[in-house]
mmCIF file of C-alpha atoms in Angstrom:
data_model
loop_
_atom_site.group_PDB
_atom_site.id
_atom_site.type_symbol
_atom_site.label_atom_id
_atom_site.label_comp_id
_atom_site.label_asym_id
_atom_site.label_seq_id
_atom_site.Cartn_x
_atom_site.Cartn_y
_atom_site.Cartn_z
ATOM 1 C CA UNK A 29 -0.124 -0.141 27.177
ATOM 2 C CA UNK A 30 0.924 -3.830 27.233
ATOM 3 C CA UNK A 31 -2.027 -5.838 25.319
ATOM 4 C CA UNK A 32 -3.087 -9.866 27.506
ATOM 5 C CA UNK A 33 -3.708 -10.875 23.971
ATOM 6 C CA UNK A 34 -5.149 -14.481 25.427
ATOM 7 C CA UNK A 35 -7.583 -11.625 28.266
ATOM 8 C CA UNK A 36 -8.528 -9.948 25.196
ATOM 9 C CA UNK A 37 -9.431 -13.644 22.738
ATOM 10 C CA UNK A 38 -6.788 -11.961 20.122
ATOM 11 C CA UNK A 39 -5.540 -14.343 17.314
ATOM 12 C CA UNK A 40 -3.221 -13.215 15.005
ATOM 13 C CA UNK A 41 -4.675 -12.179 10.985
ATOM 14 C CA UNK A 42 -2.305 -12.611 8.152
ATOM 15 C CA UNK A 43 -4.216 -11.632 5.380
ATOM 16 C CA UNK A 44 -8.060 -12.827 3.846
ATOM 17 C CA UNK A 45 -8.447 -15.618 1.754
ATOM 18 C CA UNK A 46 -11.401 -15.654 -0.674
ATOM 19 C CA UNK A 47 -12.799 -18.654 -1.807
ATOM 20 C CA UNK A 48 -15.043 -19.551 -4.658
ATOM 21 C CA UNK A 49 -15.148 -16.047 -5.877
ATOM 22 C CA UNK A 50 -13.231 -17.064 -8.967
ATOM 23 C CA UNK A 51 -15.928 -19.246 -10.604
ATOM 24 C CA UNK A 52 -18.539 -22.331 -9.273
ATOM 25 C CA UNK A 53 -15.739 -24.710 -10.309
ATOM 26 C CA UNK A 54 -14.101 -26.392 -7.392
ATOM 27 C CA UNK A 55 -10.275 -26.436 -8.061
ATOM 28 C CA UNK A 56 -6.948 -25.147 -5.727
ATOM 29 C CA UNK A 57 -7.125 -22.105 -8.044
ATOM 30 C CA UNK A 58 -11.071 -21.057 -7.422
ATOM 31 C CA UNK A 59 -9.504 -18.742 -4.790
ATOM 32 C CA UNK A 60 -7.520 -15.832 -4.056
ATOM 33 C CA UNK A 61 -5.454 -13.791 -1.500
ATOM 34 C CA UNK A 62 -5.315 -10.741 0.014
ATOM 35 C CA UNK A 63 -2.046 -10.513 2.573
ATOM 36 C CA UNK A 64 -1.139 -7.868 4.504
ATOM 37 C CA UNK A 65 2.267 -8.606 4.073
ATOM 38 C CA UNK A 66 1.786 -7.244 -0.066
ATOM 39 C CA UNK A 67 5.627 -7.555 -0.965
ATOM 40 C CA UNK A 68 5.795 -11.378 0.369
ATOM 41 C CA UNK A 69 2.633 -13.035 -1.375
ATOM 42 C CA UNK A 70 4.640 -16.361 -1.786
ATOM 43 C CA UNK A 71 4.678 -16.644 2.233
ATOM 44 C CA UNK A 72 0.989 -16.099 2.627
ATOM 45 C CA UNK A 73 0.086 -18.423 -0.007
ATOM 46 C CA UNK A 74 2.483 -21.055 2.263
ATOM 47 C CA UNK A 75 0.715 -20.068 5.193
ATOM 48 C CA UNK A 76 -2.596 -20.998 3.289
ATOM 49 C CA UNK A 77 -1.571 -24.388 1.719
ATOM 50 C CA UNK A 78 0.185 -25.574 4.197
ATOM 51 C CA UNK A 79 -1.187 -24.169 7.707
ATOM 52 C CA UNK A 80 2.548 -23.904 8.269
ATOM 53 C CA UNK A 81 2.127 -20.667 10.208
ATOM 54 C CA UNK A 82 4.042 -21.274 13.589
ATOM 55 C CA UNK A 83 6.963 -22.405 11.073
ATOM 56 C CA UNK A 84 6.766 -18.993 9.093
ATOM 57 C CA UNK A 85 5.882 -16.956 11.921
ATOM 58 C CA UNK A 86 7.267 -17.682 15.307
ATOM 59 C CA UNK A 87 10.619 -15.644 14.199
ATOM 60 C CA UNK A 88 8.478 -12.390 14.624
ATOM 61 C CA UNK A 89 6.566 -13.459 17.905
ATOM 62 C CA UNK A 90 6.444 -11.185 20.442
ATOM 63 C CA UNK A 91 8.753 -9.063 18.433
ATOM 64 C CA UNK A 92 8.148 -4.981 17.778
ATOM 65 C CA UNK A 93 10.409 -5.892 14.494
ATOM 66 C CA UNK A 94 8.285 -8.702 12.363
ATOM 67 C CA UNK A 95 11.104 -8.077 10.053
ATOM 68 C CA UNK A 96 8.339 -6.429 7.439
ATOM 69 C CA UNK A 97 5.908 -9.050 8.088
ATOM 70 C CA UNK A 98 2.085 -7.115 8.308
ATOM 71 C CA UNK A 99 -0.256 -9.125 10.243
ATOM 72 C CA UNK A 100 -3.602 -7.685 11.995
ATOM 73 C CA UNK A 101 -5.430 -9.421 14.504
ATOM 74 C CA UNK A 102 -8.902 -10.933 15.402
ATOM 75 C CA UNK A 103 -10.423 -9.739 18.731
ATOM 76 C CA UNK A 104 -13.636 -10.573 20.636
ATOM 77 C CA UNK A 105 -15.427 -7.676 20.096
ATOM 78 C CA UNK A 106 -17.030 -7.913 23.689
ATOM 79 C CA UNK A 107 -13.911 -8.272 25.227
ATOM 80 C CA UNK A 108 -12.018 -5.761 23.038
ATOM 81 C CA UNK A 109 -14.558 -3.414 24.204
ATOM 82 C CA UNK A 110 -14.390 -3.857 28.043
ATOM 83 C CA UNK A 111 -10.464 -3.833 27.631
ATOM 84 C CA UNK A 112 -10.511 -0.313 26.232
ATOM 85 C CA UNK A 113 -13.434 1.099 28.469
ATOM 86 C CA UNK A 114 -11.115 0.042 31.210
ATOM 87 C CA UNK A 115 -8.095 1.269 30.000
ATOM 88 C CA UNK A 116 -9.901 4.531 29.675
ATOM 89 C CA UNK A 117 -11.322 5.069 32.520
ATOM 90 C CA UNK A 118 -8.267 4.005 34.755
ATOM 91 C CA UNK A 119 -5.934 6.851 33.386
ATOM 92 C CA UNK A 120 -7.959 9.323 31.992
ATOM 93 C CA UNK A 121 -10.525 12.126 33.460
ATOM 94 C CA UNK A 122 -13.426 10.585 31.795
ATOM 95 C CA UNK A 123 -16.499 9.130 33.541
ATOM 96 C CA UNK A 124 -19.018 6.697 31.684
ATOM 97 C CA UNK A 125 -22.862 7.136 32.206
ATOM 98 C CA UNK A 126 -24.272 4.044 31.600
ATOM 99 C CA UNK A 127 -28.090 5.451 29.861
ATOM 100 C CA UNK A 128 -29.736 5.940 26.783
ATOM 101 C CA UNK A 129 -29.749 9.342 24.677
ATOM 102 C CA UNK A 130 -33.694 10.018 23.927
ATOM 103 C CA UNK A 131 -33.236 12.750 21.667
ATOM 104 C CA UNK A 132 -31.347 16.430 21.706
ATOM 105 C CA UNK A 133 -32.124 20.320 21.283
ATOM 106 C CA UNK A 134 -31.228 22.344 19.327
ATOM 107 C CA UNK A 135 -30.444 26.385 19.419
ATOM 108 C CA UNK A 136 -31.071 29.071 17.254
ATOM 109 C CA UNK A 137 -27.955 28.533 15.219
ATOM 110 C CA UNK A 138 -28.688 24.720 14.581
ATOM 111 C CA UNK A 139 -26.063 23.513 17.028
ATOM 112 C CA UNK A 140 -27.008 20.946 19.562
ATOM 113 C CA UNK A 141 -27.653 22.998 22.766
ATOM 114 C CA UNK A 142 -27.649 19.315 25.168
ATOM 115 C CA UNK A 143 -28.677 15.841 24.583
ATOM 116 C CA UNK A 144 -31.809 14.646 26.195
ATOM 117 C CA UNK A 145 -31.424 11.203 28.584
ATOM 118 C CA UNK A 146 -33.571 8.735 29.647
ATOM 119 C CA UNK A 147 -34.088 10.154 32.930
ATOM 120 C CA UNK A 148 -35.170 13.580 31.238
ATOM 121 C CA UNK A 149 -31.524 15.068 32.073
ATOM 122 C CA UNK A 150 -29.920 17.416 29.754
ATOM 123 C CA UNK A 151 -26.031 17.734 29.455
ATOM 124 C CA UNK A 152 -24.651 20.439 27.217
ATOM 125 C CA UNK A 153 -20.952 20.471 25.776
ATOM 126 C CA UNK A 154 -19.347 21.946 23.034
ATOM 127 C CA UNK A 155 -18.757 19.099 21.020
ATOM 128 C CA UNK A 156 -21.022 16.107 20.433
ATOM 129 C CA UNK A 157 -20.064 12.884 18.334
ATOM 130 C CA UNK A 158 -22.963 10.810 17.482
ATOM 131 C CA UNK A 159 -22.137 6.939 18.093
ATOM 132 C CA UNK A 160 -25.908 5.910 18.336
ATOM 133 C CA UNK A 161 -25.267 3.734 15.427
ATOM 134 C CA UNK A 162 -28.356 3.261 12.627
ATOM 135 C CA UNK A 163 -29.976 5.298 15.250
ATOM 136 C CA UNK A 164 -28.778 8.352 14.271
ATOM 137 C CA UNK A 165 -30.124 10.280 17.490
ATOM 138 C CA UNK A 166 -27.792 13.452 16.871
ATOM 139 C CA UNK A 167 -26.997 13.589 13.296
ATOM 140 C CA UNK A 168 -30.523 13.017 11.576
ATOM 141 C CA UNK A 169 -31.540 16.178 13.395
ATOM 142 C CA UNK A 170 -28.718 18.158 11.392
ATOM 143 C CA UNK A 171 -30.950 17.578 8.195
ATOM 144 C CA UNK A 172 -27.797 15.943 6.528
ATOM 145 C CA UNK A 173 -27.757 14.216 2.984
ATOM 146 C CA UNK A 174 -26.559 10.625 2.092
ATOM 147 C CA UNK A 175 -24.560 9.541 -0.457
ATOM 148 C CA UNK A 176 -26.317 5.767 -1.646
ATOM 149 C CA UNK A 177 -23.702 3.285 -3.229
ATOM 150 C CA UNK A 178 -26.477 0.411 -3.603
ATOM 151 C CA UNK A 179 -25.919 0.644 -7.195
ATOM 152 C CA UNK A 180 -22.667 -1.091 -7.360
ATOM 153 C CA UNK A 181 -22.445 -2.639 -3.398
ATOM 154 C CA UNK A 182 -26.175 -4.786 -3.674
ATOM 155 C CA UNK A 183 -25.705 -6.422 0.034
ATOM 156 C CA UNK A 184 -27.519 -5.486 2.630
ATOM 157 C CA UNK A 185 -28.187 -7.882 4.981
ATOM 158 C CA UNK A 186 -26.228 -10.899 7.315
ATOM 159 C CA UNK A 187 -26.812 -13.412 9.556
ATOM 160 C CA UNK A 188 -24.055 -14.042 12.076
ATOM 161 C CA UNK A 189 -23.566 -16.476 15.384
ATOM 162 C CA UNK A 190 -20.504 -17.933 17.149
ATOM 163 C CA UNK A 191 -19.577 -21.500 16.637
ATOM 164 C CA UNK A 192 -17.263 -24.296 18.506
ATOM 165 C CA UNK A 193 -14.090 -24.086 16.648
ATOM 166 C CA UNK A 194 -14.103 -27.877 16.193
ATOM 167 C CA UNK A 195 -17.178 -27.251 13.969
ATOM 168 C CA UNK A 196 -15.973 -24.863 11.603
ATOM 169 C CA UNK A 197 -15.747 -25.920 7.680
ATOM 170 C CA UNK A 198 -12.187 -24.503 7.574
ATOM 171 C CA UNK A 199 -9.181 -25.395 9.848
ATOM 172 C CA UNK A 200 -6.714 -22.402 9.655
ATOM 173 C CA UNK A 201 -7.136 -19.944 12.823
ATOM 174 C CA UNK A 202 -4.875 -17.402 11.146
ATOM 175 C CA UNK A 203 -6.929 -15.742 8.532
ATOM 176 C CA UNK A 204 -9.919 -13.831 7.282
ATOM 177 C CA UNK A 205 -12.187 -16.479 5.288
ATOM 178 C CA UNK A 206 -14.886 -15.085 3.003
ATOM 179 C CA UNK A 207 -16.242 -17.986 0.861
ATOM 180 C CA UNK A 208 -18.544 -16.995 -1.793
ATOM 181 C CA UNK A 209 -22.030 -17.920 -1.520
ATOM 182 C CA UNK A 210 -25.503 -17.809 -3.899
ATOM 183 C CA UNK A 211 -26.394 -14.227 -3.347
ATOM 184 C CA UNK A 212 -23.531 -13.145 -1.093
ATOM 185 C CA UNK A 213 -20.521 -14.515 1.300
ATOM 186 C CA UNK A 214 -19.771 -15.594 4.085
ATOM 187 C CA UNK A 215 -16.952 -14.997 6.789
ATOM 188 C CA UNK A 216 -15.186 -17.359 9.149
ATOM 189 C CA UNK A 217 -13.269 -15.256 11.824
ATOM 190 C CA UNK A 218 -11.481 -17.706 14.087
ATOM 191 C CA UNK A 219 -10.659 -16.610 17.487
ATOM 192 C CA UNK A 220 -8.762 -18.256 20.715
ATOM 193 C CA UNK A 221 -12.580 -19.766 22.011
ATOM 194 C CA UNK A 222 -14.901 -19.579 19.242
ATOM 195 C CA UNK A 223 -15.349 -18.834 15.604
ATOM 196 C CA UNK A 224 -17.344 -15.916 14.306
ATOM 197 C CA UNK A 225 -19.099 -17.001 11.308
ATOM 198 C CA UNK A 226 -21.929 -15.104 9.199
ATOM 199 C CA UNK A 227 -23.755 -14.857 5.666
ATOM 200 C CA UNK A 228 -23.431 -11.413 4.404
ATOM 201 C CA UNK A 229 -26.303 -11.439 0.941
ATOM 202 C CA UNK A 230 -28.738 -9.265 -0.639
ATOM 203 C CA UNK A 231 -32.564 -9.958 -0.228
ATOM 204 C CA UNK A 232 -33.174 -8.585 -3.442
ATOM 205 C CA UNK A 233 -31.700 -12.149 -4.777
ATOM 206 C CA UNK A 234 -32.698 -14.608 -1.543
ATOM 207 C CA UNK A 235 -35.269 -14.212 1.619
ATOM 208 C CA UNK A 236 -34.062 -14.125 5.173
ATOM 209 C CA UNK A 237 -35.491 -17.312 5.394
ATOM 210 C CA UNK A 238 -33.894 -19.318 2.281
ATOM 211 C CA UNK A 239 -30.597 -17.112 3.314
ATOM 212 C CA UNK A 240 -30.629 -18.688 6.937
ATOM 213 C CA UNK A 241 -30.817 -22.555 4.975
ATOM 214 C CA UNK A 242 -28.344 -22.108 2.595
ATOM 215 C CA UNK A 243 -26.433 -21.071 5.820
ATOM 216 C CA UNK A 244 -27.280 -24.054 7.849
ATOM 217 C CA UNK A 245 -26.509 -26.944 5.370
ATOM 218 C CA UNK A 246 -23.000 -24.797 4.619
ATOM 219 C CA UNK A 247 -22.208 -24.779 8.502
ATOM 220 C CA UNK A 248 -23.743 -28.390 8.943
ATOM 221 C CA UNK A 249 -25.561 -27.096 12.347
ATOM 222 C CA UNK A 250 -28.723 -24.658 12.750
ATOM 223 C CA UNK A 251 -27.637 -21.360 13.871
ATOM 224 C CA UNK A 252 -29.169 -19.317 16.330
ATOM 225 C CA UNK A 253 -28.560 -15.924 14.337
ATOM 226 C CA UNK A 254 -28.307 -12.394 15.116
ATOM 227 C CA UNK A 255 -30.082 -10.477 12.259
ATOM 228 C CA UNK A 256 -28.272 -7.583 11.069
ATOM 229 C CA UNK A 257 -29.722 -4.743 7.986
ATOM 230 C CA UNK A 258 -28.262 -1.986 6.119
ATOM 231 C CA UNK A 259 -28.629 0.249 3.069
ATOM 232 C CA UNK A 260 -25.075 0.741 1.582
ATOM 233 C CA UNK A 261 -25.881 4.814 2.675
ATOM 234 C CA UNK A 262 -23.389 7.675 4.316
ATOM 235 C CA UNK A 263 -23.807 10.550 5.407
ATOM 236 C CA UNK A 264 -22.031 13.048 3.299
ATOM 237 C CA UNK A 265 -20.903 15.683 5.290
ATOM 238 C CA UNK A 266 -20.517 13.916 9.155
ATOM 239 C CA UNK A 267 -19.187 16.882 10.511
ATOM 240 C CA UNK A 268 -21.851 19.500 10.707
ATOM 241 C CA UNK A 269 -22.404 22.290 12.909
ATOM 242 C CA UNK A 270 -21.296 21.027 16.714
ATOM 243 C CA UNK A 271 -22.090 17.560 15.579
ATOM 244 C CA UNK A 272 -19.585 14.131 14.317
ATOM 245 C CA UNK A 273 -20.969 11.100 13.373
ATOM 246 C CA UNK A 274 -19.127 8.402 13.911
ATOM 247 C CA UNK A 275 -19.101 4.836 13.154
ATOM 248 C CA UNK A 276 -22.612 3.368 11.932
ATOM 249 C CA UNK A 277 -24.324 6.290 12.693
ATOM 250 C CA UNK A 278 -22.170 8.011 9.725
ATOM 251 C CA UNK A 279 -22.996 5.076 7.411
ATOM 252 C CA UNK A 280 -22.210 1.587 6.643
ATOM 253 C CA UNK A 281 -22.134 -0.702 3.493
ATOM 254 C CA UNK A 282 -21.056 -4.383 3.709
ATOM 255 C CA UNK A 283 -18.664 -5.437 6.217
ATOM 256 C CA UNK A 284 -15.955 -6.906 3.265
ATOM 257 C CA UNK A 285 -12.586 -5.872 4.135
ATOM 258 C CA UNK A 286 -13.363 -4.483 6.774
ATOM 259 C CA UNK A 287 -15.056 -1.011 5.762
ATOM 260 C CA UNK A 288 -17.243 -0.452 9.286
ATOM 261 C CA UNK A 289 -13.871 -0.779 11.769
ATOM 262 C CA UNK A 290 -11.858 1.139 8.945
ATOM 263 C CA UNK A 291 -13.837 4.301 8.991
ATOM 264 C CA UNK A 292 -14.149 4.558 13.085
ATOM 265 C CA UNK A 293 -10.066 4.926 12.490
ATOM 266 C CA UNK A 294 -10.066 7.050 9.689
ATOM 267 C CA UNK A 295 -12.936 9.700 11.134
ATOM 268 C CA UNK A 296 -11.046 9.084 15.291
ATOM 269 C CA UNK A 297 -7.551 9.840 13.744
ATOM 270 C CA UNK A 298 -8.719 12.402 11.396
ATOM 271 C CA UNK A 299 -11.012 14.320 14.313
ATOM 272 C CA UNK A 300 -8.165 14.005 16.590
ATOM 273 C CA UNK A 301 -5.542 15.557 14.377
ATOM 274 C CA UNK A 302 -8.118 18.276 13.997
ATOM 275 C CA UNK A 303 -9.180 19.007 17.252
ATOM 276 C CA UNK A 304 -4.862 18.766 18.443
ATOM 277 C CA UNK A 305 -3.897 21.093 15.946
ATOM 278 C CA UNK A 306 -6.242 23.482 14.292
ATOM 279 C CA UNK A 307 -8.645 25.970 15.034
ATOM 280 C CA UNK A 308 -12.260 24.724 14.818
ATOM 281 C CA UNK A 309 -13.715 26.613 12.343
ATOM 282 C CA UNK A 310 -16.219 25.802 9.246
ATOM 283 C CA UNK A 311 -12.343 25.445 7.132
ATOM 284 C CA UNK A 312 -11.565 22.651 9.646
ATOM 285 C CA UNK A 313 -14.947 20.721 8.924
ATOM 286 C CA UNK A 314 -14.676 20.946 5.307
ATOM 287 C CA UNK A 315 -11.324 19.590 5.148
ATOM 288 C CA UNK A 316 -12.857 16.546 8.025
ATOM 289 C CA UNK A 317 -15.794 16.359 5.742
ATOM 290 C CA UNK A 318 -13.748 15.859 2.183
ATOM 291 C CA UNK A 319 -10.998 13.437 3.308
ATOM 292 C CA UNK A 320 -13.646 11.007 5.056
ATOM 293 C CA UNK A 321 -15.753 11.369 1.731
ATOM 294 C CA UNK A 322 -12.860 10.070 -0.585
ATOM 295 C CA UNK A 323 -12.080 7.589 1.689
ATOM 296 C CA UNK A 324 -15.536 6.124 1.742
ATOM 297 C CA UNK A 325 -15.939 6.450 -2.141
ATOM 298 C CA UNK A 326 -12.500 4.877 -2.362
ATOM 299 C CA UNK A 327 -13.059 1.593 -0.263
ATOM 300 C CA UNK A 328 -17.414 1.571 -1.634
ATOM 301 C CA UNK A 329 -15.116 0.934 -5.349
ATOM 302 C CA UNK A 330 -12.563 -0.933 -3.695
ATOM 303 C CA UNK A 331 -15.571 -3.716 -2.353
ATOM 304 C CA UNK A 332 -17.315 -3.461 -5.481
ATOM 305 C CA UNK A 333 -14.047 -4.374 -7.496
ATOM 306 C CA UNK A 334 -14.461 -7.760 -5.141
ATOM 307 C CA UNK A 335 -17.499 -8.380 -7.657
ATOM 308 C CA UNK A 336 -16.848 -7.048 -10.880
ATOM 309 C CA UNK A 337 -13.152 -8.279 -11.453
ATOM 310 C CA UNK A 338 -14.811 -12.003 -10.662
ATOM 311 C CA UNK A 339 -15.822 -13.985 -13.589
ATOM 312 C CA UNK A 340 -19.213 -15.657 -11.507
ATOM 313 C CA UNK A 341 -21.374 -16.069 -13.838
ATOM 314 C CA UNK A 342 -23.812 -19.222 -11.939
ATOM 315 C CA UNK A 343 -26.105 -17.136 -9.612
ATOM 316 C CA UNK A 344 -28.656 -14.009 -9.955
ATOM 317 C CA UNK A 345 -26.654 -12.416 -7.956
ATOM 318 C CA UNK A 346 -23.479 -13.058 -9.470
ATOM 319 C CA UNK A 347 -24.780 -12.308 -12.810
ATOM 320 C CA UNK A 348 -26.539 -8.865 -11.978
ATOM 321 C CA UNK A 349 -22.708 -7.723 -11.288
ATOM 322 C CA UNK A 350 -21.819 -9.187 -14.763
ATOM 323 C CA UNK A 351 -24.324 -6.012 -16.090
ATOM 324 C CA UNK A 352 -23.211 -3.335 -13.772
ATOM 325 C CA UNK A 353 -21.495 -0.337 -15.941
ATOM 326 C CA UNK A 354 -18.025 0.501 -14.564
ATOM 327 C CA UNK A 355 -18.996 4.117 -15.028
ATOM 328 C CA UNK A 356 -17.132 6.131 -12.502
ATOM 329 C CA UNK A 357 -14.971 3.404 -11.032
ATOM 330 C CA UNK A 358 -13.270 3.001 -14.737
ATOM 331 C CA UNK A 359 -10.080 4.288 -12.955
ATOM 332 C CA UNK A 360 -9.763 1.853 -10.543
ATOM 333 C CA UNK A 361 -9.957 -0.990 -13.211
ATOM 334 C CA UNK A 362 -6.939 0.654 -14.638
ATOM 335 C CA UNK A 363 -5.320 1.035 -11.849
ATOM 336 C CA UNK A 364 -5.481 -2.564 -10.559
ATOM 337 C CA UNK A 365 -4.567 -3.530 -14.121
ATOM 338 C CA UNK A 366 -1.170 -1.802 -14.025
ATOM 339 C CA UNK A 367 -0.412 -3.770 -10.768
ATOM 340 C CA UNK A 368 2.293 -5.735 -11.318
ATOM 341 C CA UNK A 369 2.216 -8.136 -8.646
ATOM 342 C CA UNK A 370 -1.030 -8.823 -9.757
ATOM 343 C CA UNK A 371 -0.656 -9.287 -13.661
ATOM 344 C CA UNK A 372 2.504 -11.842 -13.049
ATOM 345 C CA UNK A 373 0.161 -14.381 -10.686
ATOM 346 C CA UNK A 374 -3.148 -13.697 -13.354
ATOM 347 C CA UNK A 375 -1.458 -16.898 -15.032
ATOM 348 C CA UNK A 376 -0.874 -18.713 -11.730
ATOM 349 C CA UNK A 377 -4.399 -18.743 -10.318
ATOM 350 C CA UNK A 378 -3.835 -16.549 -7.655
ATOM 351 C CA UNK A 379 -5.540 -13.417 -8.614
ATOM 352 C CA UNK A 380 -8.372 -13.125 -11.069
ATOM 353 C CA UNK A 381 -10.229 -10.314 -12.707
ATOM 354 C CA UNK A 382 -12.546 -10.220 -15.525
ATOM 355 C CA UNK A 383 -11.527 -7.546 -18.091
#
């Protein structure tokens, strides 16, 4: 299917650049970069300096080859999500019933007979995949456990709003920003109309309240906010009995790097692969249940490494991560110290980790 990039507000993403993660010292250094593009670092860190990106770039536009250049891409979310609804329902067999789920029933066996409507109606399939988000309307009744990271991932709250892209703090429009903040960070997502921006923190280091003014004086405008919460909690085993959770009904911890979008593609592909090839049997969920475990474990390290390997030392927040045992993530420091492309640019500024 042929993407209308400009339909769908897409901008192209060539990496995140983290600001003031480094240390409370403003300097070119007090930054680093995470590229897609991992074997060309030197071009990314052009494309940052110099906002030269139609100069490094427009050789691999609207080319299939990018001639092993990695770039994602921002969307509108709302738009993403009518484009794909569409596309669905214009060459598929699926129909969409626009309604709430109430609540479900259950048989003898503990499989979800039907799920209860709005309107009292009852549908019953085979298969049900919970996407009612923190609302968990399927999978809480499946008496499933959680694993908690909040010992090493302490955010758990954000503000976020839209903003004229004239008004944003930072001028590049092919990015990721996250610019560290008192108790937190904060992300600038440019797009072709408007800039997502929000304050991801932790209350237990700054109120909603004194969160939303530190937020205000950074933007230089008062935001009218959408309020978002979390507990840095998954659901261990997503897969059980005739029920999947999916999405934030599975889980969520902080949005850095993208964890929330990465695990709907992970647990889709996964499910998929399952479902296409292999006989549905408790063997099949185990195997579902295990891979999407590691990979949450994996990427709950990976954002906590964001906080460790920093050398912040000027904030409560910053500070509590100064104290945090590495414990079971040892392995991971010794695995990003035996990166090579990171150890030769330690010197340089470009990457920094406390050891």
């Amino acid at each position: 299917t042929k993407f209308n990039f400009d339909k769908i507000g897409f901008t192209n993403k060539a990496g995140i650049n983290y600001k003031n993660w480094y240390s409370d010292k403003p300097s070119k250094y007090n930054r680093w970069y995470h590229p897609f593009n991992l074997g060309d670092i030197p071009t990314f860190i052009k494309l940052v300096d110099n906002f030269d990106y139609d100069e490094i770039m427009s050789p691999y536009a609207d080319k299939k080859d990018t001639g092993g250049f990695q770039f994602g891409y921002h969307h509108d979310t709302n738009r993403w999500m009518s484009f794909v609804k569409d596309l669905v329902l214009n060459n598929t067999n699926c129909n969409c019933i626009k309604t709430n789920v109430n609540d479900c029933e259950l048989d003898e066996s503990g499989n979800i007979k039907s799920i209860i409507l709005e309107d009292n109606t009852k549908m019953g399939a085979d298969l049900f995949i919970d996407c009612t988000g923190f609302h968990r309307k399927l999978i809480s009744k499946m008496n499933v456990e959680f694993e908690d990271y909040s010992d090493i991932l302490k955010c758990n709250s954000a503000i976020a709003t839209h903003i004229d892209t004239e008004k944003q703090n930072d001028a590049p429009f092919y990015w990721t920003t996250a610019t560290a903040m008192s108790s937190g960070w904060n992300w600038n997502i440019p797009l072709k109309d408007t800039t997502g921006v929000g304050y991801v923190y932790s209350n237990e280091f700054i109120s909603d309240e004194e969160a939303e003014k530190e937020f205000n004086e950074y933007l230089g405008i008062k935001g009218d906010y959408l309020k978002l919460k979390w507990d840095n909690k998954v659901v261990k085993q997503p897969w059980t009995n005739n029920c999947v959770a999916i999405g934030l009904s599975s889980g969520f911890f902080e949005p850095l790097e993208a964890f929330g979008i990465q695990s709907i593609l992970a647990s889709t592909d996964l499910l998929f692969e399952l479902l296409k090839y292999q006989e549905i049997d408790q063997q099949a969920k185990d195997h579902y249940n295990n891979r999407l475990f590691m990979h949450t474990k994996n990427h709950a390290y990976f954002i906590a490494l964001h906080y460790i390997l920093n050398k912040r030392n000027d904030t409560d927040f910053s500070k509590q991560y100064r104290k945090i045992s590495t414990g079971g993530i040892k392995k991971y420091f010794d695995y990003y110290d035996k990166l090579k492309f990171m150890k030769d640019r330690l010197d340089e500024g470009l990457y920094s980790y406390n050891q």
